[in-house]
Each structure stands twice: as structure tokens, then as C-alpha cells.
PDB file of C-alpha atoms in Angstrom:
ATOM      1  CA  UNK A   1     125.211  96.063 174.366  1.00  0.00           C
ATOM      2  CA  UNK A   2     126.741  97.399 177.402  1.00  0.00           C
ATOM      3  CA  UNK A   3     124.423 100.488 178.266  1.00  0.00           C
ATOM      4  CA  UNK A   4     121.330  99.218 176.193  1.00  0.00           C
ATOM      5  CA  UNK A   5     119.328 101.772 178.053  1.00  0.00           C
ATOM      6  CA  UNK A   6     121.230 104.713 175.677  1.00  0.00           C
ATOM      7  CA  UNK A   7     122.523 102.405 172.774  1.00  0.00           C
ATOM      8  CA  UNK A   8     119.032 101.233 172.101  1.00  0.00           C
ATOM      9  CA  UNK A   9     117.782 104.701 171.887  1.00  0.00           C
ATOM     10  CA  UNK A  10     115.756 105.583 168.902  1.00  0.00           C
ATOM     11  CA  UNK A  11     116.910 108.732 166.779  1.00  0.00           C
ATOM     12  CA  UNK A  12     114.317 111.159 168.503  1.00  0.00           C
ATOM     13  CA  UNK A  13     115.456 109.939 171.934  1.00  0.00           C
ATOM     14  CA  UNK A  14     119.114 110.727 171.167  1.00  0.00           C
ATOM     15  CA  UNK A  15     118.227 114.056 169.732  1.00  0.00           C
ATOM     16  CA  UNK A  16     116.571 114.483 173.277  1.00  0.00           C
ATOM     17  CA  UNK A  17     119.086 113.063 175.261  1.00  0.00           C
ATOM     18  CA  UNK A  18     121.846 115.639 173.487  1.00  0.00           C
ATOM     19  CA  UNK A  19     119.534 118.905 173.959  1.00  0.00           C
ATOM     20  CA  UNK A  20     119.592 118.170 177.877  1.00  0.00           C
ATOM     21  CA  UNK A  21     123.222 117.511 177.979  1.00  0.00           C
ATOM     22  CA  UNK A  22     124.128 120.238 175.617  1.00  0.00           C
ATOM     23  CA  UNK A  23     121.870 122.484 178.095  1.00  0.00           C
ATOM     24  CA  UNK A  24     123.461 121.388 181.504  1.00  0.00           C
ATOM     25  CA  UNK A  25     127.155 121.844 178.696  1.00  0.00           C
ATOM     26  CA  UNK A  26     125.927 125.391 178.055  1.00  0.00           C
ATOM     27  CA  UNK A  27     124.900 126.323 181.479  1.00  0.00           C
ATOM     28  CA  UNK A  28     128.639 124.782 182.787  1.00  0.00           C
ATOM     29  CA  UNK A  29     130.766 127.009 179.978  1.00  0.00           C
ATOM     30  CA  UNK A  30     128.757 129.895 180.432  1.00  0.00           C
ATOM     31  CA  UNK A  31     130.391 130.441 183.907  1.00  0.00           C
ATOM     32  CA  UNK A  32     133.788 130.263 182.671  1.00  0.00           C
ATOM     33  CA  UNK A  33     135.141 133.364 180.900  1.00  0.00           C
ATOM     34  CA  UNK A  34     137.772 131.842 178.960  1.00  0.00           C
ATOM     35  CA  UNK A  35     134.674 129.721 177.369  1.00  0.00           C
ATOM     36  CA  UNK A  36     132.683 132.592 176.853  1.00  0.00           C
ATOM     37  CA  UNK A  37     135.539 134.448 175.011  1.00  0.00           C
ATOM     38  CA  UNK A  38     136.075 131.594 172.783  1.00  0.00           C
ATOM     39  CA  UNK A  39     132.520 131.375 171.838  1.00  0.00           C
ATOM     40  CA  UNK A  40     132.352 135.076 171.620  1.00  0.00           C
ATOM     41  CA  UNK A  41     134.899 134.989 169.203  1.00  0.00           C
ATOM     42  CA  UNK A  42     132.748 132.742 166.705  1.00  0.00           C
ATOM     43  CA  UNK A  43     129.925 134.885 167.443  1.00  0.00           C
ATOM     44  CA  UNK A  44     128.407 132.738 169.816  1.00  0.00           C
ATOM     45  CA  UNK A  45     127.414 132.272 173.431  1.00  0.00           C
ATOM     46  CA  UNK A  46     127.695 128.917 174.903  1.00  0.00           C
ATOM     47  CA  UNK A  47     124.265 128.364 175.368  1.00  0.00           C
ATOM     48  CA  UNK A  48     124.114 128.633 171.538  1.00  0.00           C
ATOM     49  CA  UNK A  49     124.526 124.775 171.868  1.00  0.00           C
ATOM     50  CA  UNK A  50     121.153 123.926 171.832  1.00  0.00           C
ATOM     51  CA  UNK A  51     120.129 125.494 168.660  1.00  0.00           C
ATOM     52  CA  UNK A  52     119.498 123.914 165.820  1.00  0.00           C
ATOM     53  CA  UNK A  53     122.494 124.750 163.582  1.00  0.00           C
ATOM     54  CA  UNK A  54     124.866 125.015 167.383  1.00  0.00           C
ATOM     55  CA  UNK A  55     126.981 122.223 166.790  1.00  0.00           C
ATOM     56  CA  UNK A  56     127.856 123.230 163.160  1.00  0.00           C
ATOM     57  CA  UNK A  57     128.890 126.872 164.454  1.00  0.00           C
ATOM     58  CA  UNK A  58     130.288 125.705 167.656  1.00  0.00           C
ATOM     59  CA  UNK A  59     134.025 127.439 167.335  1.00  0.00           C
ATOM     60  CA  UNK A  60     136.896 124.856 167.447  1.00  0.00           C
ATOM     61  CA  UNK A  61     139.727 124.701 169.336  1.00  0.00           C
ATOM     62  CA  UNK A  62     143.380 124.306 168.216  1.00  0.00           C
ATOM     63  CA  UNK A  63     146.402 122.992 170.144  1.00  0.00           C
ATOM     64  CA  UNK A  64     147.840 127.198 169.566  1.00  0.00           C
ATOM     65  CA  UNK A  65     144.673 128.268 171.651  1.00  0.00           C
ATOM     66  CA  UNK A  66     145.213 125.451 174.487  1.00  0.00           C
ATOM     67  CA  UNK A  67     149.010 126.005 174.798  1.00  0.00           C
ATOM     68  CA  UNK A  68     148.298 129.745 175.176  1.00  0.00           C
ATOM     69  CA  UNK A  69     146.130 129.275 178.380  1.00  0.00           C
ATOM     70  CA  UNK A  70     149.219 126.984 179.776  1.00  0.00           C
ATOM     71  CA  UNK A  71     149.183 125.829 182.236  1.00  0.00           C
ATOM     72  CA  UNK A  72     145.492 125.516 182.686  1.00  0.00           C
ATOM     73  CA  UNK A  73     143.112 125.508 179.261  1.00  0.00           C
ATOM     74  CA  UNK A  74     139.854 125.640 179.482  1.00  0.00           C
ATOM     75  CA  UNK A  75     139.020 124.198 182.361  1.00  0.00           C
ATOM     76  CA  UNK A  76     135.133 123.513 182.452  1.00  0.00           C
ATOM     77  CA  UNK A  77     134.675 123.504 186.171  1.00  0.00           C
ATOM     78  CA  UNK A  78     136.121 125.338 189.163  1.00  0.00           C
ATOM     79  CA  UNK A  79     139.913 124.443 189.806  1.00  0.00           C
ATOM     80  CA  UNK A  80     138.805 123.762 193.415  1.00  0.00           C
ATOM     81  CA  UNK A  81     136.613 121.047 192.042  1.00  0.00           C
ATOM     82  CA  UNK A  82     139.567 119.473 189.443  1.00  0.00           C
ATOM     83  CA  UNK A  83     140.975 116.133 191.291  1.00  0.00           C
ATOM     84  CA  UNK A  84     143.452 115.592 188.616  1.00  0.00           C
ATOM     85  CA  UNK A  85     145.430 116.380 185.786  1.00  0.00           C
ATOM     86  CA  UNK A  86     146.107 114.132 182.830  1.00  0.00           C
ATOM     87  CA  UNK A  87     147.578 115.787 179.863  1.00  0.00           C
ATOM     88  CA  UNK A  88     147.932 114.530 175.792  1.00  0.00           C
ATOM     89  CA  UNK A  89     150.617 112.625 174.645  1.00  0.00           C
ATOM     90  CA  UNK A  90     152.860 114.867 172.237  1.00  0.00           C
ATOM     91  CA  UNK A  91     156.052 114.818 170.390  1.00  0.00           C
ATOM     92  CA  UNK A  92     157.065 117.953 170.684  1.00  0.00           C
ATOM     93  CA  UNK A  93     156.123 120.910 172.791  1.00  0.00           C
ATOM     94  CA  UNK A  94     154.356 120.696 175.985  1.00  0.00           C
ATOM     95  CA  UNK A  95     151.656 118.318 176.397  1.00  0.00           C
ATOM     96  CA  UNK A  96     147.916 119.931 176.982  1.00  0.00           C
ATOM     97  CA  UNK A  97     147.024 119.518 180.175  1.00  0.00           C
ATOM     98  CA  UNK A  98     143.530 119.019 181.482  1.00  0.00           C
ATOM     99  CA  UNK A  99     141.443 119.208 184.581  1.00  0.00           C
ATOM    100  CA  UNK A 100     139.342 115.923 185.427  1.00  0.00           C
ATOM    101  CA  UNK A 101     136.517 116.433 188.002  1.00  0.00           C
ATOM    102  CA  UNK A 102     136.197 113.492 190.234  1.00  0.00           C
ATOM    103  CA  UNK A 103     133.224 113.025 188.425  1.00  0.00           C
ATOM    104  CA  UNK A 104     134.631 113.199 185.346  1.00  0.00           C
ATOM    105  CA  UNK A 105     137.775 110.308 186.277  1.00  0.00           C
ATOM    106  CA  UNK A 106     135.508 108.069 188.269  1.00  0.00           C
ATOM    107  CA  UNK A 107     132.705 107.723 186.780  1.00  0.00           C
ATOM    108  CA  UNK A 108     132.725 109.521 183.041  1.00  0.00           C
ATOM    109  CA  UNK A 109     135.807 108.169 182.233  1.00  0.00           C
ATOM    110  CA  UNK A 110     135.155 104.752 183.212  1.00  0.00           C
ATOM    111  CA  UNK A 111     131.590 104.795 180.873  1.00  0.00           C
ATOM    112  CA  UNK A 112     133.195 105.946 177.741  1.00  0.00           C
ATOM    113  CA  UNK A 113     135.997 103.980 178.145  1.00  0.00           C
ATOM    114  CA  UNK A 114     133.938 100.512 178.568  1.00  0.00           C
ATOM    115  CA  UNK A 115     132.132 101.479 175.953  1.00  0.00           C
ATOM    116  CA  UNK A 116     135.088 101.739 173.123  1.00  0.00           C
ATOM    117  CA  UNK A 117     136.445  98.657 174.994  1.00  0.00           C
ATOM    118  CA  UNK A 118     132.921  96.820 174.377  1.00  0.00           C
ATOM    119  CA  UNK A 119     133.292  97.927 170.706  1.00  0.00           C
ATOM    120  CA  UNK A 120     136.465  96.832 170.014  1.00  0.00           C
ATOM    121  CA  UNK A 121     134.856  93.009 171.169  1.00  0.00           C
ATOM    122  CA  UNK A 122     136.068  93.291 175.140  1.00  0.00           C
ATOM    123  CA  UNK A 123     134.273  91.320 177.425  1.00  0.00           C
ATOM    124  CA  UNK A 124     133.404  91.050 180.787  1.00  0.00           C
ATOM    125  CA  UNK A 125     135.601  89.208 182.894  1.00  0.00           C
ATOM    126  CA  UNK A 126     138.641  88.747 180.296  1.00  0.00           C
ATOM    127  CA  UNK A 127     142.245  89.131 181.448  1.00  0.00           C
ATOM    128  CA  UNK A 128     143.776  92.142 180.161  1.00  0.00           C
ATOM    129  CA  UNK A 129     147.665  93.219 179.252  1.00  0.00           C
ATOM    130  CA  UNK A 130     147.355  97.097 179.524  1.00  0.00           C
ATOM    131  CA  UNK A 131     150.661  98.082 177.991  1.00  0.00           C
ATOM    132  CA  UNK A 132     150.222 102.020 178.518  1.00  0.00           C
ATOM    133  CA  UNK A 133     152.137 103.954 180.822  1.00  0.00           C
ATOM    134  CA  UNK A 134     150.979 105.727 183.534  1.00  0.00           C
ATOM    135  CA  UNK A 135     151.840 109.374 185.186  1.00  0.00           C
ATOM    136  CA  UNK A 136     150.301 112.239 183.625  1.00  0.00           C
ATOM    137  CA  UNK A 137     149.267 110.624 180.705  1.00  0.00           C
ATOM    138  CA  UNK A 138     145.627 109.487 180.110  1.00  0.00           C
ATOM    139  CA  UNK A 139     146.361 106.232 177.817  1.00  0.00           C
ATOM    140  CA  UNK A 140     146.945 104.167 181.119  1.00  0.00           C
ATOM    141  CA  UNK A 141     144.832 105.450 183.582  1.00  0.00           C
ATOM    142  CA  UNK A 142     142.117 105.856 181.053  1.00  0.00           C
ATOM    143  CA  UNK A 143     142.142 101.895 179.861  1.00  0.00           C
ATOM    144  CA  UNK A 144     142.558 101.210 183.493  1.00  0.00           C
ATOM    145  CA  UNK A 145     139.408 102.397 184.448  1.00  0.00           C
ATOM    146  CA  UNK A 146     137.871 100.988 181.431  1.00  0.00           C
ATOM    147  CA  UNK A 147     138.902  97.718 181.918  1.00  0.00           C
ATOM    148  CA  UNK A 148     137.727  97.777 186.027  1.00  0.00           C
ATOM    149  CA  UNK A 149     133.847  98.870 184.669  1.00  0.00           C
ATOM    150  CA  UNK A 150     134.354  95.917 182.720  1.00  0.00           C
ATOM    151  CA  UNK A 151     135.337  93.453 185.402  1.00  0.00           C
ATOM    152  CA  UNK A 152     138.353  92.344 183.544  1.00  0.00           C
ATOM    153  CA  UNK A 153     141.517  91.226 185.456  1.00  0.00           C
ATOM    154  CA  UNK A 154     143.793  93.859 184.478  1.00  0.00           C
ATOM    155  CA  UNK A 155     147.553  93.413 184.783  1.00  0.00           C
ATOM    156  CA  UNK A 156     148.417  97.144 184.612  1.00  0.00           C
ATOM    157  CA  UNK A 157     152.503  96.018 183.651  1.00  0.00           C
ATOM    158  CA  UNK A 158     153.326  99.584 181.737  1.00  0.00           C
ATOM    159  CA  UNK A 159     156.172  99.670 178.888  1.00  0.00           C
ATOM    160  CA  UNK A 160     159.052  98.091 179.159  1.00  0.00           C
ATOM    161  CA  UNK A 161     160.799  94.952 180.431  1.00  0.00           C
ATOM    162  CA  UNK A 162     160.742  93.726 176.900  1.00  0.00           C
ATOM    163  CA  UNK A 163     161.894  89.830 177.855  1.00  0.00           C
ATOM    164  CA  UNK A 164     159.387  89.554 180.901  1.00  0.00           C
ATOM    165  CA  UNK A 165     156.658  91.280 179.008  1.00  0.00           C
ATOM    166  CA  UNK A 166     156.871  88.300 176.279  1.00  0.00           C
ATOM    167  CA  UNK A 167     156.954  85.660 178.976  1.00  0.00           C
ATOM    168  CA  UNK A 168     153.769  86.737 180.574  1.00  0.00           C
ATOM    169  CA  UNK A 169     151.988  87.203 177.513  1.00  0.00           C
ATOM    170  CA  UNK A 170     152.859  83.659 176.611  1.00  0.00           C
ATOM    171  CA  UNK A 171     152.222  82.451 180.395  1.00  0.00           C
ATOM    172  CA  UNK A 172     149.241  84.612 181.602  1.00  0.00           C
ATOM    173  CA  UNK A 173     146.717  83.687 178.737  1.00  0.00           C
ATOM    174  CA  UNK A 174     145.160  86.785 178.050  1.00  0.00           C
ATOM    175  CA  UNK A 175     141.947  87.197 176.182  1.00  0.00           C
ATOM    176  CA  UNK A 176     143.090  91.360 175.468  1.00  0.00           C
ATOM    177  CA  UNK A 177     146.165  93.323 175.361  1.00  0.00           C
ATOM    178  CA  UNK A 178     146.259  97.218 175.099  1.00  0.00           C
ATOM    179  CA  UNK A 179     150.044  98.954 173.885  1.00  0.00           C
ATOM    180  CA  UNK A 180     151.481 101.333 171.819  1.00  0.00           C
ATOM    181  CA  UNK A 181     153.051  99.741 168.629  1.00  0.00           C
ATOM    182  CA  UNK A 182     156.898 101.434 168.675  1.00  0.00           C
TER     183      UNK A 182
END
């Protein structure tokens, strides 16, 4: 286990652990009116969380909702406090953007992502081929990060340069490799 201190949890410890971060979600969205709109709409407040039927009446969103807030959806903090935008991949349209908090990019981002890259058998201290691009999108950055909180050697080589890309994964022996299948 990577984090056995939460993934050793017992079921009324995790039921715990979600009503305090559901709270500290509630109390965050309830200071943004676009968030209290959207719950409104459902006939909620944000702070609804909590209860015990919340997450089964929490509204959804749709990609029509967050393209009609372009350029900024739903931000859950202050813009002053967003240190970067990384937006969905998409094939057609605009991609969404979203704001990530420094908070959110160094340190949130990095947890969940060692965590799906500890489920999907990644170890500490591998080599790793992380085939994603970079830019706007999240796929690169977001394994990136992942791969650092798991001390791997990442060669962050991007798409393309078909020929060299083959040679190195022949000549660099690695024990991972992260792409998108086109």
C-alpha cells in the first residue's frame, strides 16, 4: 500500500474521513455563486453534502453547463489563488478548462496520481516512458507528477519521433511506459 494510513481504513473511518472532507467541500462551494446556483437548481445547498442521502442528490454537471461558463467553469477557489490551467482532452469543441490551486497541482495531484499508478502495479524507483503530451493538457503533467511522488526516473519524451521513440524503448529498459494508443 502506498498511503496505508487511509487505504487501511476500516468502513466507519472512511465514512468519517468523507463527512470532514465533504464539510471543508461544502464550506469551499458555498462561497462561490456559480456553485450555489447549480446546487440551487437541484434543490440543494452545497453544504447538503454531508447529509445522509447528499451524494445521491448532489446535481451533476454536463460538458453544456461547463462550456457555458467558458472560459472559467466552476472554479472552486478564488481566481487569485488558481496557479494553473489544465483543460480536458476533446475532439471537438473547446476543451474544459480548469483552475488548479497550487495546492491542488503540487500536492493533490501528485497523491491521486501515485495512487492509480500504485494500482496499476508501479513501483518505486522504476524507469518510466511517459508518452503524453504536455501544454494545457493534464495527461502529461498529471503522470508527471505521479511518477516524481513515486521516485521513478521519468523520461518525460511526449508524442512523436516515432523511430527514436522505438530505439529508446528498446535501449532504456523501462520497467513502465504511459501513451495514448493512436
Amino acid at each position: 500500500m502506498l498511503h496505508p494510513d487511509i487505504e487501511s481504513l476500516d468502513y466507519p473511518a472512511i465514512c468519517r474521513l468523507q463527512n470532514e472532507r465533504l464539510t471543508k467541500l461544502g464550506q469551499r462551494l458555498s462561497e462561490r455563486p456559480d456553485w450555489v446556483a447549480h446546487f440551487a437548481a437541484a434543490g440543494m445547498k452545497p453544504s447538503d453534502l454531508t447529509a445522509e442521502d447528499g451524494l445521491a442528490h448532489a446535481p451533476f454537471l454536463d460538458k453544456s453547463a461547463l462550456h457555458s461558463r467558458y472560459p472559467f467553469p466552476f472554479l472552486a477557489a478564488p481566481m487569485q489563488s488558481v496557479g494553473r490551467f489544465m483543460a480536458t482532452s476533446v475532439t471537438t469543441g473547446l476543451p474544459v478548462l480548469f483552475g488548479m490551486t497550487e495546492h491542488d497541482y503540487g500536492e493533490l495531484l501528485p497523491y491521486q496520481m501515485a495512487r492509480v499508478l500504485t494500482a496499476a502495479g508501479v513501483q518505486r524507483g522504476q524507469r518510466a516512458y511517459q508518452g503524453y503530451g504536455y501544454g494545457v493538457w493534464i495527461g502529461g503533467p498529471a503522470l508527471d507528477v505521479g511518477f516524481a511522488a513515486l521516485d521513478c526516473t521519468t523520461f518525460p519524451i511526449g508524442p512523436g519521433r516515432g523511430e527514436l521513440v522505438v530505439k529508446w524503448l528498446r535501449d532504456h529498459s523501462y520497467d513502465v511506459a504511459s501513451m495514448s494508443p493512436q
